[in-house]
CSV table of C-alpha atoms and ligand atoms in Angstrom, one decimal:
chain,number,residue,atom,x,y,z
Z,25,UNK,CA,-8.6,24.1,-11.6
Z,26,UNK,CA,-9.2,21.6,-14.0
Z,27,UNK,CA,-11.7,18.2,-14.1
Z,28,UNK,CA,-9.2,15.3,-14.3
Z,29,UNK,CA,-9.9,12.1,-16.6
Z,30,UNK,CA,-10.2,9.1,-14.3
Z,31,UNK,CA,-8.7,6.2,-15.5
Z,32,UNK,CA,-10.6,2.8,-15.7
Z,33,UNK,CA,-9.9,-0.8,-14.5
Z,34,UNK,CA,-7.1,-2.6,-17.0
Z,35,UNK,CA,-4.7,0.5,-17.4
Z,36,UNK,CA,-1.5,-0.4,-15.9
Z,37,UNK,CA,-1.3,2.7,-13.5
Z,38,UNK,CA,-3.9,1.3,-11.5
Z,39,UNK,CA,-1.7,-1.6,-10.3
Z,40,UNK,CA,1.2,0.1,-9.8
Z,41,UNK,CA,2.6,1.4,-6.4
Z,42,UNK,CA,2.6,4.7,-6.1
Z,43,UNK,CA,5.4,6.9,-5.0
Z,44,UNK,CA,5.8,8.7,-1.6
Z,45,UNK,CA,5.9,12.5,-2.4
Z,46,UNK,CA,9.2,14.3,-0.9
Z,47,UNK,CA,7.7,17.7,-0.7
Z,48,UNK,CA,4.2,19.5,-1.4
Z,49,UNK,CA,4.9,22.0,-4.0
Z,50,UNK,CA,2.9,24.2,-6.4
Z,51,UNK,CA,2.8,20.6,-8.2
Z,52,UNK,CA,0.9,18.4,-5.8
Z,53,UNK,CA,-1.1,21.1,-4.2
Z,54,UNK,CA,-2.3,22.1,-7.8
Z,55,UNK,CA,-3.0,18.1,-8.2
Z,56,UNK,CA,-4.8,18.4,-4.7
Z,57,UNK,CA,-6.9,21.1,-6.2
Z,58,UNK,CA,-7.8,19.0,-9.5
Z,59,UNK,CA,-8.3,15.6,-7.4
Z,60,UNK,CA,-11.3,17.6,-5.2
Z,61,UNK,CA,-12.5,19.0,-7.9
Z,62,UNK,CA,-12.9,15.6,-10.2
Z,63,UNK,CA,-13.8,13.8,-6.6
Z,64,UNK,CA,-16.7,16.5,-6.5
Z,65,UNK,CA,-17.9,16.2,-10.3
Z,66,UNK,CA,-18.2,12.7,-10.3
Z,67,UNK,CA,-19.3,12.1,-7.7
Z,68,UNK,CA,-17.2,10.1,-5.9
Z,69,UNK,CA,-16.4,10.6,-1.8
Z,70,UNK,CA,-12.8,9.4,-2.5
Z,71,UNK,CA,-10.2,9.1,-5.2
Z,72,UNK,CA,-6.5,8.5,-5.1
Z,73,UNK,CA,-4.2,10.4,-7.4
Z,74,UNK,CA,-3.5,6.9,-9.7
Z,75,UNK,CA,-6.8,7.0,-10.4
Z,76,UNK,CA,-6.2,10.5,-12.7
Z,77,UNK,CA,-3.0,8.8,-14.0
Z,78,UNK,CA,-0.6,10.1,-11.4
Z,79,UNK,CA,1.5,7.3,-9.5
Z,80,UNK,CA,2.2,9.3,-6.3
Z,81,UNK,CA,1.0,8.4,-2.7
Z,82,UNK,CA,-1.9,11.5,-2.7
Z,83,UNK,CA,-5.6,11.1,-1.6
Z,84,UNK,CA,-8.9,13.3,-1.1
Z,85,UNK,CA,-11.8,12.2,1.1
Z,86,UNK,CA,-14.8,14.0,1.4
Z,87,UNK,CA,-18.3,12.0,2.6
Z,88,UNK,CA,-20.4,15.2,2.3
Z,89,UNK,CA,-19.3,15.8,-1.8
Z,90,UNK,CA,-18.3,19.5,-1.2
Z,91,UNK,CA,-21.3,19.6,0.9
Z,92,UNK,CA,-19.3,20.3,4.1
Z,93,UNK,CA,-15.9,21.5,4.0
Z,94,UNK,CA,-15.0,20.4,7.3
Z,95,UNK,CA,-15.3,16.5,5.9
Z,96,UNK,CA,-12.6,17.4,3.1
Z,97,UNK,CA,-9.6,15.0,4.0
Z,98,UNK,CA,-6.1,15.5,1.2
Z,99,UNK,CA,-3.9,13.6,3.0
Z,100,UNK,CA,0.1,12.4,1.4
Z,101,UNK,CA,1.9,9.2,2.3
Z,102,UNK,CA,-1.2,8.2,4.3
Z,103,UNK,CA,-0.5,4.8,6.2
Z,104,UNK,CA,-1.7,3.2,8.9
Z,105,UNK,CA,-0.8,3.0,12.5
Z,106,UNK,CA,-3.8,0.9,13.2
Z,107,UNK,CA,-7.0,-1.5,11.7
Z,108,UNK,CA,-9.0,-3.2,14.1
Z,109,UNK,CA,-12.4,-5.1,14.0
Z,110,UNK,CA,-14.2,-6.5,10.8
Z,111,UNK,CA,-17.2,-5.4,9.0
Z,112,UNK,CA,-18.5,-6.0,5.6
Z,113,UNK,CA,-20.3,-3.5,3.1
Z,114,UNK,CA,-20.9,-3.0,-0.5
Z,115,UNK,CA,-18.6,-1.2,-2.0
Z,116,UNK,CA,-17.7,0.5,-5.7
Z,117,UNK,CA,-15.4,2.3,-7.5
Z,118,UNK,CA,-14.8,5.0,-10.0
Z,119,UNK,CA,-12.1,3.3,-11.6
Z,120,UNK,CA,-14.4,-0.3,-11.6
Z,121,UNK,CA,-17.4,1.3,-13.2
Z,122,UNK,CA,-20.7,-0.9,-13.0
Z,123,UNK,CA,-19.3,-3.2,-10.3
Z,124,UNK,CA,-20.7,-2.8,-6.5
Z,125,UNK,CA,-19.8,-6.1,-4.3
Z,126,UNK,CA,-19.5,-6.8,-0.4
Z,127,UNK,CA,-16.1,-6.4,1.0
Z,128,UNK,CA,-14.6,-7.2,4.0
Z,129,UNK,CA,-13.0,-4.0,5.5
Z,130,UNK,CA,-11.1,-3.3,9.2
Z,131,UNK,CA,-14.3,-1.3,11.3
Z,132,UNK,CA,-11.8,1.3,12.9
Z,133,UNK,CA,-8.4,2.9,11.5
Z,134,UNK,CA,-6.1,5.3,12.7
Z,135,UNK,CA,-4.1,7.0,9.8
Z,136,UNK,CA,-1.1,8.8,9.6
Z,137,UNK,CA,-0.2,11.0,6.4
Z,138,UNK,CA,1.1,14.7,5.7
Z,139,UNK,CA,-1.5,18.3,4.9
Z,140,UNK,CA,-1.5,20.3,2.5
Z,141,UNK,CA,0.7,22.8,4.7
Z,142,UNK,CA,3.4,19.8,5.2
Z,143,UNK,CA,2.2,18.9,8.6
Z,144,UNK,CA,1.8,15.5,10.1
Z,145,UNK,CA,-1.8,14.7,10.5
Z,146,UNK,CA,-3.0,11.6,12.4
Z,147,UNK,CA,-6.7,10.6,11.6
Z,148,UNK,CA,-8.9,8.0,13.6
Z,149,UNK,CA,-11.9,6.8,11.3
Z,150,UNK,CA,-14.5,4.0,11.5
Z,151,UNK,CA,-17.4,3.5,9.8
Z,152,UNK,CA,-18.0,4.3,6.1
Z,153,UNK,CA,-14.7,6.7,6.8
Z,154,UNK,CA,-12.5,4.5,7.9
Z,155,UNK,CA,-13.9,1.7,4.7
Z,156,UNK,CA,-12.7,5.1,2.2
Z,157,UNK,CA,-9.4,4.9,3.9
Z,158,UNK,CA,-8.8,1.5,3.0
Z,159,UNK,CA,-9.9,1.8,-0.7
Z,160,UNK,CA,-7.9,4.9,-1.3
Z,161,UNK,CA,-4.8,3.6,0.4
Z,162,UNK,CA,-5.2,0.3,-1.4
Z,163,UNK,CA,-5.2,2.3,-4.5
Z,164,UNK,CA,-2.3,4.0,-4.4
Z,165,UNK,CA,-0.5,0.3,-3.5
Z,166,UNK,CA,-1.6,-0.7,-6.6
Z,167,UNK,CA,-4.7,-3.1,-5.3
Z,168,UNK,CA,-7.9,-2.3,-6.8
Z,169,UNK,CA,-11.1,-3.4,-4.3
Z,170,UNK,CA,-12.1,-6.1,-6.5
Z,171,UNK,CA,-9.1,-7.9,-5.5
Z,172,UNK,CA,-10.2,-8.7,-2.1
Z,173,UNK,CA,-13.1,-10.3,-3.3
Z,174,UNK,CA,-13.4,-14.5,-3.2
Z,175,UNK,CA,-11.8,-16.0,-6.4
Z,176,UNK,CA,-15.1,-16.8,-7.7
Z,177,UNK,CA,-16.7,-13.4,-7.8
Z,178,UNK,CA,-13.6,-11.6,-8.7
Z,179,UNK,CA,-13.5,-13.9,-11.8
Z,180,UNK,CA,-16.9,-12.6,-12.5
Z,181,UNK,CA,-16.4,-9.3,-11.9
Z,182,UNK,CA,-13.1,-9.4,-14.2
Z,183,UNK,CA,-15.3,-10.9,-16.9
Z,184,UNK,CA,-18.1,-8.6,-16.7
Z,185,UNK,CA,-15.5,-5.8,-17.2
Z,186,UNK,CA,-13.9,-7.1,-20.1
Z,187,UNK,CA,-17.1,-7.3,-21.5
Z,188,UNK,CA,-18.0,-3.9,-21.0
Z,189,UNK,CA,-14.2,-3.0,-22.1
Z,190,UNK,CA,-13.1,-5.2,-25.0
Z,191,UNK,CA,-9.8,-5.7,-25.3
Z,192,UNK,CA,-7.8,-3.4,-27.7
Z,193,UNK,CA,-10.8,-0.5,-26.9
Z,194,UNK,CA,-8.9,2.9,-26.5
Z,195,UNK,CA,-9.6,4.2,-22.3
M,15,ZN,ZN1,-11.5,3.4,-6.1
């Protein structure tokens, strides 16, 4: 298994949609294997596969950080059936470094996406679970979390990263 670099906010992967992924092979179970790991180092308790420069619908969820295995979640083609009810709650990213704001997030989901053994797997969440959902399944649509954000503090956020991340500086 190998730590994964995780790619930050202004490389074009990030907004691109990934692709569904036909069959889980030695390939994407491999990538599986990375994506916990890198999730783990961090830390992070989510990360979609875009993030490590791969455009392909994969995501790990873990809220314990390899505390629990029972809260590991590597779901494929995840989608939703269901969003219901609102709640707002700071949020950040691994991709967005140095950026935590409030966003506006469905309080319960109901997800639908295929294991590791090719299984369908059909997931309720609320809470802080189902707000990881959201951000890892926006991710792999190629939506980052600062762009649901008002326009005023997503301008500020944008210029506090460029800041950090002059333009023309290598990722
Ligand atoms: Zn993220």
């Amino acid at each position: 298994m190998s730590i994964l670099e995780i790619i930050k906010y202004g490389n074009p992967i990030l907004s691109q949609v990934a692709q569904p992924i036909q069959t889980i092979d030695e390939e994407i179970l491999r990538l599986a294997q990375d994506m916990v790991l890198t999730m783990h180092t961090a830390p992070g308790i989510g990360l979609a596969a875009p993030q490590v420069s791969v455009s392909k619908r994969l995501i790990t969820i873990d809220l314990s950080i390899g505390e629990n295995p029972d809260e590991l979640i590597i779901l494929a083609n995840p989608e939703f059936l269901e969003a219901e009810g609102e709640v707002v709650q700071e949020e950040g990213c691994l991709s967005v470094p140095g950026i935590q704001e409030k966003v506006k997030r469905p309080s319960r989901v109901r997800v639908k996406g295929i294991d590791l053994r090719g299984g369908e797997r059909i997931i309720e969440a609320s809470g802080l679970l189902a707000r990881v959902f959201c951000h890892e399944i926006d991710h792999i649509n190629g939506r980052l979390f600062i762009e649901n954000l008002s326009p005023l503090k997503k301008a500020l956020a944008k210029k506090k990263l460029r800041r950090e991340q002059p333009a023309g500086t290598k990722e």
